CSV table of C-alpha atoms in Angstrom, one decimal:
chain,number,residue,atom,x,y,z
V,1,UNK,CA,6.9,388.3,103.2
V,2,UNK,CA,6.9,389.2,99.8
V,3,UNK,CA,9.4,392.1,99.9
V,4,UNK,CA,11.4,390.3,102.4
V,5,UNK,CA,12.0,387.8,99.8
V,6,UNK,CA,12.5,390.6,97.5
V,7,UNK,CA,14.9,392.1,99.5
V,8,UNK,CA,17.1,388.9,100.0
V,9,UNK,CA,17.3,388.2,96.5
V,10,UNK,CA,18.5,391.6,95.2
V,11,UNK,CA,21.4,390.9,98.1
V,12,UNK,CA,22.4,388.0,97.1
V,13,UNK,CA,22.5,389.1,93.6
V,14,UNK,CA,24.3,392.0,94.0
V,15,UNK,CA,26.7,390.0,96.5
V,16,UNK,CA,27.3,387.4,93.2
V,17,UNK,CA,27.9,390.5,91.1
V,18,UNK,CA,30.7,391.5,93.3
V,19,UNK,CA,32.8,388.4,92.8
V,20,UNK,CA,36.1,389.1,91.2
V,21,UNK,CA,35.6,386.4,88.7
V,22,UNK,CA,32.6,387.8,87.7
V,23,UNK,CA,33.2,391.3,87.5
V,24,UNK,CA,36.2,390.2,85.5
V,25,UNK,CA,33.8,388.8,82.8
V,26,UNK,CA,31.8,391.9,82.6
V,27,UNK,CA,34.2,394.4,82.5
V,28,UNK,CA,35.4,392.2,79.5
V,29,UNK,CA,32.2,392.3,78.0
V,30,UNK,CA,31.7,395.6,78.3
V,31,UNK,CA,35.0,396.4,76.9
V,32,UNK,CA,34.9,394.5,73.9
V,33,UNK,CA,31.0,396.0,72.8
V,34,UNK,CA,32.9,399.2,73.0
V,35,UNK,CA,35.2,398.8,70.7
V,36,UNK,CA,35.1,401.6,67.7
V,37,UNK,CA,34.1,400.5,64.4
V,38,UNK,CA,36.0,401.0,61.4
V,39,UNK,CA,34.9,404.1,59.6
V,40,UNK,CA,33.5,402.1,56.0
V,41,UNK,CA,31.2,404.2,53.5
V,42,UNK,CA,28.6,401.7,51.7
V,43,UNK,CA,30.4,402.0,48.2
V,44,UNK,CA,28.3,400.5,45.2
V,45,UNK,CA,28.7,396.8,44.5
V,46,UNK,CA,30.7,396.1,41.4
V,47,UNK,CA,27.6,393.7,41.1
V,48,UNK,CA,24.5,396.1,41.3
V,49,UNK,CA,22.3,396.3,38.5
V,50,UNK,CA,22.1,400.2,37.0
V,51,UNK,CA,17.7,401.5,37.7
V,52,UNK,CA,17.3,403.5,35.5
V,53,UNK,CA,14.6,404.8,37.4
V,54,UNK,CA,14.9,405.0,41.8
V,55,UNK,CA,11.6,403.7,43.8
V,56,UNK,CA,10.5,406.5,46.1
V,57,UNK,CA,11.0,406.5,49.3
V,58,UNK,CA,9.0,407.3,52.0
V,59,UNK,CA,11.4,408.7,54.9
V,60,UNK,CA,12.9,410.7,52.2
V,61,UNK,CA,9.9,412.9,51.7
V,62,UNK,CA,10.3,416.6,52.6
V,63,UNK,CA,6.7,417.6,53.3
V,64,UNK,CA,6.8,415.3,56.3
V,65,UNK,CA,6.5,417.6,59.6
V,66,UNK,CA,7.7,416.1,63.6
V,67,UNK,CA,6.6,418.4,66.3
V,68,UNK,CA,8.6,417.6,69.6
V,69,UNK,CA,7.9,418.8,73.1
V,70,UNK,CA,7.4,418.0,77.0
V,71,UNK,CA,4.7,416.6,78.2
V,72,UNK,CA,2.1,419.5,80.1
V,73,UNK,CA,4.2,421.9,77.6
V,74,UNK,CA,1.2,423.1,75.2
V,75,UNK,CA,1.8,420.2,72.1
V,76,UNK,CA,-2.1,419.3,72.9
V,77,UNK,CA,-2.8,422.8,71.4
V,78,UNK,CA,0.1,423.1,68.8
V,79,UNK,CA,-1.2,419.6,67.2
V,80,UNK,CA,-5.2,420.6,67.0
V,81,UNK,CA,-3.7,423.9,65.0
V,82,UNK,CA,-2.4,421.4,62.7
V,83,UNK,CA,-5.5,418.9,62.8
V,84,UNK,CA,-7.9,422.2,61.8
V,85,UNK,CA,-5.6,423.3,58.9
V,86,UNK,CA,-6.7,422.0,55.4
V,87,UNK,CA,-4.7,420.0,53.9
V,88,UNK,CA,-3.1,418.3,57.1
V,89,UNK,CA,-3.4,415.0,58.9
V,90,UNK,CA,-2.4,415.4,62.1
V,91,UNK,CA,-1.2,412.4,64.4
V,92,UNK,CA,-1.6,412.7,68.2
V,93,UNK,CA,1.2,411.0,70.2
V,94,UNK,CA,2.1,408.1,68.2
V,95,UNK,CA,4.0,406.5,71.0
V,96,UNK,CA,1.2,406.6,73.7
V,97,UNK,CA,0.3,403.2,75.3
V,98,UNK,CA,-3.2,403.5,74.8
V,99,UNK,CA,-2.3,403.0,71.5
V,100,UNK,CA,-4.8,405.1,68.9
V,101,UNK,CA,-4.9,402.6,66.2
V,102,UNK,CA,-6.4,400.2,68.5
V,103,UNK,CA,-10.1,400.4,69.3
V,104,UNK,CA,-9.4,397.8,72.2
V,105,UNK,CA,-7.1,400.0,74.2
V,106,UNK,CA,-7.3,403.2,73.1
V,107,UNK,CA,-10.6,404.1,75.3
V,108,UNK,CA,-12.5,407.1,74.9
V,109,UNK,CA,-11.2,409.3,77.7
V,110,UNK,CA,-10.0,412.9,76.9
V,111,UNK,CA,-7.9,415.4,79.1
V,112,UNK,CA,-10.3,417.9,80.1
V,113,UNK,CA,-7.6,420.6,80.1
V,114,UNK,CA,-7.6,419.9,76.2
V,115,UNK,CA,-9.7,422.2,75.0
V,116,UNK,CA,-11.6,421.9,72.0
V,117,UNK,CA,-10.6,418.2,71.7
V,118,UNK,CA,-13.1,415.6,71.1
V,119,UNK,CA,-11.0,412.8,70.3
V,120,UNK,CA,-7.2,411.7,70.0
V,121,UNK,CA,-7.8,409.1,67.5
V,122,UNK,CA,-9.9,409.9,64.5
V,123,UNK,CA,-6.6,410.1,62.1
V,124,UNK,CA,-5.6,406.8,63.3
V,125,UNK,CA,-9.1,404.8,62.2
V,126,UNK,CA,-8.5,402.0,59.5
V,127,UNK,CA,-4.5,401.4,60.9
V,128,UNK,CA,-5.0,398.7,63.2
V,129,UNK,CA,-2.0,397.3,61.0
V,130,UNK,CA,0.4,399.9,63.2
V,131,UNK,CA,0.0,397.0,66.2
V,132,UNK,CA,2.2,395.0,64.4
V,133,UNK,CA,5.6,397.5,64.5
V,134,UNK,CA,4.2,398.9,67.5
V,135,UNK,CA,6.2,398.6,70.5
V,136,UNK,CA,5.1,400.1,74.2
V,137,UNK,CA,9.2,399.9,75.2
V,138,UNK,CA,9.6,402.9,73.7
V,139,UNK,CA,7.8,404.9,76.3
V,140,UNK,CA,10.2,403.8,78.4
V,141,UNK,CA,13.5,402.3,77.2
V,142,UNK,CA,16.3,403.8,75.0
V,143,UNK,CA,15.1,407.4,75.5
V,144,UNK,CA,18.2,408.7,74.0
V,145,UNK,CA,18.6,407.4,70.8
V,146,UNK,CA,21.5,408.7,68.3
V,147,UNK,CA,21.8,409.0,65.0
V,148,UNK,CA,24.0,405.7,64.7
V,149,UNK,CA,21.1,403.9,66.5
V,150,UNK,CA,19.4,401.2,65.1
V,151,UNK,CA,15.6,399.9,65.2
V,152,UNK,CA,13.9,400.0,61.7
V,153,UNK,CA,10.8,398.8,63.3
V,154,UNK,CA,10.7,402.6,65.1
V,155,UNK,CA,11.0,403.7,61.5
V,156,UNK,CA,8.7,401.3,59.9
V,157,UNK,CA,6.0,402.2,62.3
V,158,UNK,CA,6.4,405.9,61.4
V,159,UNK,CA,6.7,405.5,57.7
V,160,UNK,CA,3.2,403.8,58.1
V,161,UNK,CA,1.7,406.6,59.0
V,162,UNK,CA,2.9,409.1,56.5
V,163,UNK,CA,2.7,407.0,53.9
V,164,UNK,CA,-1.3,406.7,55.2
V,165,UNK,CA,-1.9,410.4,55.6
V,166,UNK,CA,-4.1,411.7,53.3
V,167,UNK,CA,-2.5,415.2,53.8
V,168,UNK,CA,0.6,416.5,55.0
V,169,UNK,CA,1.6,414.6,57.7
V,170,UNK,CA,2.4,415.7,61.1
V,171,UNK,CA,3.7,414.1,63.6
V,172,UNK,CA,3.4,415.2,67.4
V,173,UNK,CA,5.5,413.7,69.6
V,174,UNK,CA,6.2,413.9,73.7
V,175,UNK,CA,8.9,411.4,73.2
V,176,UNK,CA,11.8,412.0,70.8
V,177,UNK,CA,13.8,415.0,72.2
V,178,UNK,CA,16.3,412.9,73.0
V,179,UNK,CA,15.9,410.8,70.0
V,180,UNK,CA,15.8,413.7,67.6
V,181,UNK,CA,19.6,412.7,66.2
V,182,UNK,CA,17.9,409.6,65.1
V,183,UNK,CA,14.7,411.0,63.6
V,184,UNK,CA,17.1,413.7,61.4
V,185,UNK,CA,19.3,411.1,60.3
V,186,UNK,CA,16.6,408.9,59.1
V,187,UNK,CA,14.2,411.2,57.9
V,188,UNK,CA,16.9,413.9,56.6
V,189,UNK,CA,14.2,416.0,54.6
V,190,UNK,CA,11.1,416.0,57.2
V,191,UNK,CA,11.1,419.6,59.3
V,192,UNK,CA,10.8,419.4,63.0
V,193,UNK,CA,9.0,421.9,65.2
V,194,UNK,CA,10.6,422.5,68.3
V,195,UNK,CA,7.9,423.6,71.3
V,196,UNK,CA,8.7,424.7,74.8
V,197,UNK,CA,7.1,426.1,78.0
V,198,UNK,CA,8.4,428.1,80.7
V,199,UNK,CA,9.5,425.5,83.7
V,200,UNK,CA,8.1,427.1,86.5
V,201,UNK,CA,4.5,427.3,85.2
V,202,UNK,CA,4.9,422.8,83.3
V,203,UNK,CA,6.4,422.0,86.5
V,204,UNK,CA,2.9,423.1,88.4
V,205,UNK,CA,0.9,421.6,85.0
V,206,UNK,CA,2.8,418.2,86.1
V,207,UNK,CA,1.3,418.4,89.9
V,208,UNK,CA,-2.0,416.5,89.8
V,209,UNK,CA,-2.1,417.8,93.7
V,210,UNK,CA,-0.3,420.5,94.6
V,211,UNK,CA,-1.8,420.4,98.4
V,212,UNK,CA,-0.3,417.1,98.5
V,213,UNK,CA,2.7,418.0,96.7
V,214,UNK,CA,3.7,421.6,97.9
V,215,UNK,CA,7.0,423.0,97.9
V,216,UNK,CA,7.9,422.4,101.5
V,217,UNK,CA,7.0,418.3,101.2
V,218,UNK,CA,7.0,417.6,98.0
V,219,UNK,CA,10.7,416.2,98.3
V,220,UNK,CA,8.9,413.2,100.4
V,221,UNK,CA,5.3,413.6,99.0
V,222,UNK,CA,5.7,413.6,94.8
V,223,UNK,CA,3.6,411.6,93.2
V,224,UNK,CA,4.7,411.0,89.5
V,225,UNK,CA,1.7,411.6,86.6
V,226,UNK,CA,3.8,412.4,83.7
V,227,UNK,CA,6.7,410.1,83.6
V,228,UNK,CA,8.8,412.2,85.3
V,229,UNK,CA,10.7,409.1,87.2
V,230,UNK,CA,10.8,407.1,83.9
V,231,UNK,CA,12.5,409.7,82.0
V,232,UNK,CA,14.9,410.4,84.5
V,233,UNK,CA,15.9,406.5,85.6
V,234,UNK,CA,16.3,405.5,81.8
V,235,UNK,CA,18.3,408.7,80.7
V,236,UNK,CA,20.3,408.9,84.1
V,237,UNK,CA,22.8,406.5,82.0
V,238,UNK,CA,23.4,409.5,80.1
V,239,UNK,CA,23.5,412.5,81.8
V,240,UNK,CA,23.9,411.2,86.0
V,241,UNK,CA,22.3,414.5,87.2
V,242,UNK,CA,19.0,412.8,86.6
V,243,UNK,CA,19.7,410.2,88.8
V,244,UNK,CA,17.9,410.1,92.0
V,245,UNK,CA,20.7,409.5,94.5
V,246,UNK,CA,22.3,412.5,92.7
V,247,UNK,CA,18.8,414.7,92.6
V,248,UNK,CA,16.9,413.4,95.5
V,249,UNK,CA,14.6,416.6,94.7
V,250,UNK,CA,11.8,416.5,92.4
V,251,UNK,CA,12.0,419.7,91.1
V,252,UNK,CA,15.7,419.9,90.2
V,253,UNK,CA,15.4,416.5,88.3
V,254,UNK,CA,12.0,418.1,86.6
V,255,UNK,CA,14.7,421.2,86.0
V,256,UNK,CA,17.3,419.1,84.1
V,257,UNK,CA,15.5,417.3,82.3
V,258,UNK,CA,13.3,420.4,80.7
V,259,UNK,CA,16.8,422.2,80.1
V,260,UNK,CA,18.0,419.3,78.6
V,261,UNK,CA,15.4,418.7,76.2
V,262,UNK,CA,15.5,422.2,75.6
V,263,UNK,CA,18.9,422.7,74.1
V,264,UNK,CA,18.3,419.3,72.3
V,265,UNK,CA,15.4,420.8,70.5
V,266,UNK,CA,17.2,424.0,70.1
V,267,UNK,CA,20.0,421.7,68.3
V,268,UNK,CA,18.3,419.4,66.2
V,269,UNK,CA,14.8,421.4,65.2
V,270,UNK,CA,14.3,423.9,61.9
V,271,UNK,CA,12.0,426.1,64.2
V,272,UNK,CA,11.3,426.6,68.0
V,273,UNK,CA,8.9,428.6,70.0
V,274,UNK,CA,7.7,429.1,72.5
V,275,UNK,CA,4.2,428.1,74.3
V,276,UNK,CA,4.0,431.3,75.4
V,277,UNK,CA,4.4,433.7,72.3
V,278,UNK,CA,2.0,431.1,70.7
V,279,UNK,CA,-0.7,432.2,72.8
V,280,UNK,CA,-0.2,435.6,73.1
V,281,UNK,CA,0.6,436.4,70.1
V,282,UNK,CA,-1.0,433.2,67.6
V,283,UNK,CA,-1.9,435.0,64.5
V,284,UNK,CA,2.1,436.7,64.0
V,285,UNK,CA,3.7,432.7,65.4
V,286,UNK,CA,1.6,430.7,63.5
V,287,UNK,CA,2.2,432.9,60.1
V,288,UNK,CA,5.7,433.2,61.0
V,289,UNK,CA,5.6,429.0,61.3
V,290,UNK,CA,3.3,428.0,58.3
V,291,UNK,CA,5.4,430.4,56.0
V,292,UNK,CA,9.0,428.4,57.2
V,293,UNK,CA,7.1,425.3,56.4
V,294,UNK,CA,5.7,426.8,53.0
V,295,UNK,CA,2.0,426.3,53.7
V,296,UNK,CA,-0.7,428.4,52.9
V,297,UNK,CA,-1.3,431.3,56.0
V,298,UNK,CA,-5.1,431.9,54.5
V,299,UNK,CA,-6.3,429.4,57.4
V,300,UNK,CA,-4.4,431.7,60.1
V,301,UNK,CA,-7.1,433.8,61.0
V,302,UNK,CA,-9.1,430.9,61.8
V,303,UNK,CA,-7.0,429.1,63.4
V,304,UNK,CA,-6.3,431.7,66.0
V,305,UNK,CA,-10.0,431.2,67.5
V,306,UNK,CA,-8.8,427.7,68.7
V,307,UNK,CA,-6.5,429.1,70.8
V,308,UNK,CA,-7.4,430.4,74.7
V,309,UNK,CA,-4.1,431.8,76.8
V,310,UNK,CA,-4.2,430.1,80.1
V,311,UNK,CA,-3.4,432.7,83.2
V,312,UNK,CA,0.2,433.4,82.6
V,313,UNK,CA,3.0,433.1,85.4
V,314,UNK,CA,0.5,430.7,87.7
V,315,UNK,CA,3.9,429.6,89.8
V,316,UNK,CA,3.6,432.0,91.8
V,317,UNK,CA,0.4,430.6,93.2
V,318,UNK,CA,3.1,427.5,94.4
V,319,UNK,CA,6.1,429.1,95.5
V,320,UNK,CA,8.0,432.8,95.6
V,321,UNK,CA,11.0,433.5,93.6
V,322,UNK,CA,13.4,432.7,95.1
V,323,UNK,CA,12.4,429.2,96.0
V,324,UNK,CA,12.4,428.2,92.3
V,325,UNK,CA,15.7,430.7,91.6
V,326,UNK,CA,17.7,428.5,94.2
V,327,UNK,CA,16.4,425.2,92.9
V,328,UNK,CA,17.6,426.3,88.9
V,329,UNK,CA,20.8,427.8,90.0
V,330,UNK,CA,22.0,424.6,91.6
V,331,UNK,CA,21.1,423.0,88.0
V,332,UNK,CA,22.9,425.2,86.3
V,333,UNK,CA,25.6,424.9,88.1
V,334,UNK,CA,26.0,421.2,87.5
V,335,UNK,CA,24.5,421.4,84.3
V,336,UNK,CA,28.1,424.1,82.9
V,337,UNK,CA,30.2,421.2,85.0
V,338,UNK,CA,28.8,418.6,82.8
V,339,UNK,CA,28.4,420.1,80.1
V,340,UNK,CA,31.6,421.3,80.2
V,341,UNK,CA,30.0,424.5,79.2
V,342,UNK,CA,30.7,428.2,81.3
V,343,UNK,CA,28.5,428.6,83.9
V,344,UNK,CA,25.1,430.6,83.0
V,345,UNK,CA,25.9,433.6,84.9
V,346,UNK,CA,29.0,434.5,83.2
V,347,UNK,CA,27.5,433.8,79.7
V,348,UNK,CA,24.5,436.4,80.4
V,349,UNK,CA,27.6,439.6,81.3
C-alpha cells in the first residue's frame, strides 16, 4: 500500500512538473541563478584602520597536511604511518557519520582488515565542541565542491582541528577528491597527499560478497558497502557517465568514478602514490614523502614494520582479463568523449 501511494505521488508530481506554466518558472529560475558575476577584487576600504601587526590565521598555516583517497584504497594504512610518527597528530576520517568526537555515536567497532589499529578516535578526545560545525550532509551532498564554493562551517570545522593538534596536523580524508579545488583555495599553504590503488584489486576490496556479487550477476545482485551509489547519484550532476541509466553496470560506474578522482588528485595534490609502491617498497616512498613534506626520515625505519603487503593482483581470483579490459575500455571511451580529451589508446603510441 505504501509504495503504491509512493508511486502515485511521484506521478502526479512529475505530471505537475511538466506543465508549461511551470516549467516556464523554472527554466527562469534556473536562468537567472546562472547569471555570471561581475569579476570585483576585494580592494581595501578607504575606511580600514592600518594593524600594524596581522592576527594569525589558522587556514593559512603551511605545516598543515590533507591526505585524499578512495575508500578500500589503503588511506587506513597511510594515516597510522602518520599517527606513529613523532611529532604528528593524525585525524582519521573527519567526515565519517559515526562522528569521532562523539563518545555517543562513535562506537567502538574497528575494521578488522585494519591492521594494527586499535582505535579511530583517540586524536579526537576532548573535541566534543566539533558537533557543533559538524554536518553529516557532507557525506552525501555537494561532492564536488569548487574553489568558488561557499560553506565556512566546512572550514570552521577543519580549522578546529588543526588549531587543536598538538603536532603537525594531518588530515585523512575519503571525501574531498572532488572537493580538492575548494580545500587549495582555502587552505592555499597546507600540502595534500594524493593516494591511489590499482581498480581491479579496490573494486574486489569494495565486495563485502563476491559469491553474491560475481561478475556474471553482479549487474542484478550489487549490494553497495562503500557508498558507491551515493557518490555516483550526487556527482552524476557533474559528470552524467555516473549516472545509472547511463552505467547500469556496477563496475563501469565503480571505473569512472576511481579515474575521476584519480586525475583530480593528480591535479590538485603536491604528491601522489601509489598504494602499491607504498607497500612494496615503504622504506624508499615514505623517505621520498616525509623529505617533500620536510619532516624528519629518522622514524622511517620504524615505520616500515607497520606495514604488511596484502597479496598483490587478487582480481584475478574474480574475473580474467579481459573481463575487466572490456569493462575500462568502454570508460575510456566515454570518459576522452567527455572529457573532450584523445582517446587513451592513441595517447599511449
Amino acid at each position: 500500500m505504501k509504495k503504491a501511494l509512493k508511486k502515485m505521488m511521484v506521478n502526479v508530481t512529475a505530471k505537475l512538473l511538466q506543465q508549461p506554466s511551470i516549467e516556464q518558472q523554472l527554466d527562469d529560475n534556473t536562468l537567472h541563478c546562472a547569471q555570471p558575476l561581475p569579476s570585483l577584487h576585494n580592494l581595501a576600504s578607504p575606511y580600514a584602520l592600518k594593524h600594524p601587526e596581522s592576527t594569525p590565521v589558522t587556514s593559512e598555516r603551511d605545516d598543515i597536511v590533507f591526505i585524499t583517497s578512495r575508500f578500500r584504497s589503503g588511506s587506513t594504512l597511510l594515516w597510522n604511518l602518520f599517527r606513529q610518527t613523532p611529532n604528528c597528530s593524525a585525524y582519521y576520517e573527519p567526515f565519517n557519520e559515526r562522528q569521532w568526537f562523539n563518545e555517543q555515536t562513535r562506537g567502538d567497532n574497528v575494521d578488522n582488515t585494519h591492521r594494527g589499529v586499535d582505535d579511530y578516535w583517540a586524536e579526537y578526545n576532548g573535541l566534543s565542541q566539533l558537533s557543533d560545525t559538524y554536518n553529516e550532509d557532507w557525506i552525501r551532498k555537494s561532492l564536488y565542491m569548487s574553489a568558488q564554493s561557499w560553506d565556512p562551517q566546512m572550514k570552521r570545522f577543519i580549522e578546529q582541528m588543526v588549531e587543536a593538534a598538538p603536532g603537525r596536523p594531518v588530515l585523512q580524508f575519503n571525501r574531498i577528491d572532488f572537493r580538492l579545488p575548494w580545500i587549495k583555495q582555502h587552505f592555499p599553504n597546507a600540502k595534500i597527499l594524493h593516494l591511489y590503488r590499482h581498480p581491479r584489486d579496490q573494486w574486489c576490496s569494495f565486495l563485502t560478497d563476491q559469491n553474491l556479487m560475481n561478475k556474471d550477476d553482479v549487474q542484478h545482485t550489487y549490494r553497495d558497502a562503500f557508498y558507491l551509489d551515493v557518490w555516483c547519484r550526487d556527482l552524476a550532476k557533474h559528470y552524467p557517465v555516473l549516472d545509472k541509466r547511463n552505467t547500469p553496470h556496477p563496475y563501469q560506474r565503480f571505473y569512472y568514478l576511481w579515474k575521476l578522482s584519480y586525475l583530480h588528485g593528480l591535479a590538485f595534490s603536491d604528491m601522489s602514490l601509489s598504494f602499491e609502491n607504498l607497500t612494496n617498497a615503504p622504506e624508499t616512498v615514505i623517505s621520498d614523502m616525509f623529505s617533500k613534506l620536510t619532516m624528519d626520515t629518522s622514524s622511517v625505519e620504524s615505520l616500515v614494520s607497520v606495514i604488511k603487503a596484502p597479496p598483490a593482483e587478487r582480481w584475478r581470483n574474480y574475473a580474467d582479463e579481459s573481463w575487466f579490459a572490456k569493462h575500462e575500455h568502454i570508460c575510456e571511451q566515454n570518459l576522452s568523449v567527455m572529457l573532450n580529451e584523445r582517446p587513451i589508446a592513441e595517447q599511449l603510441r
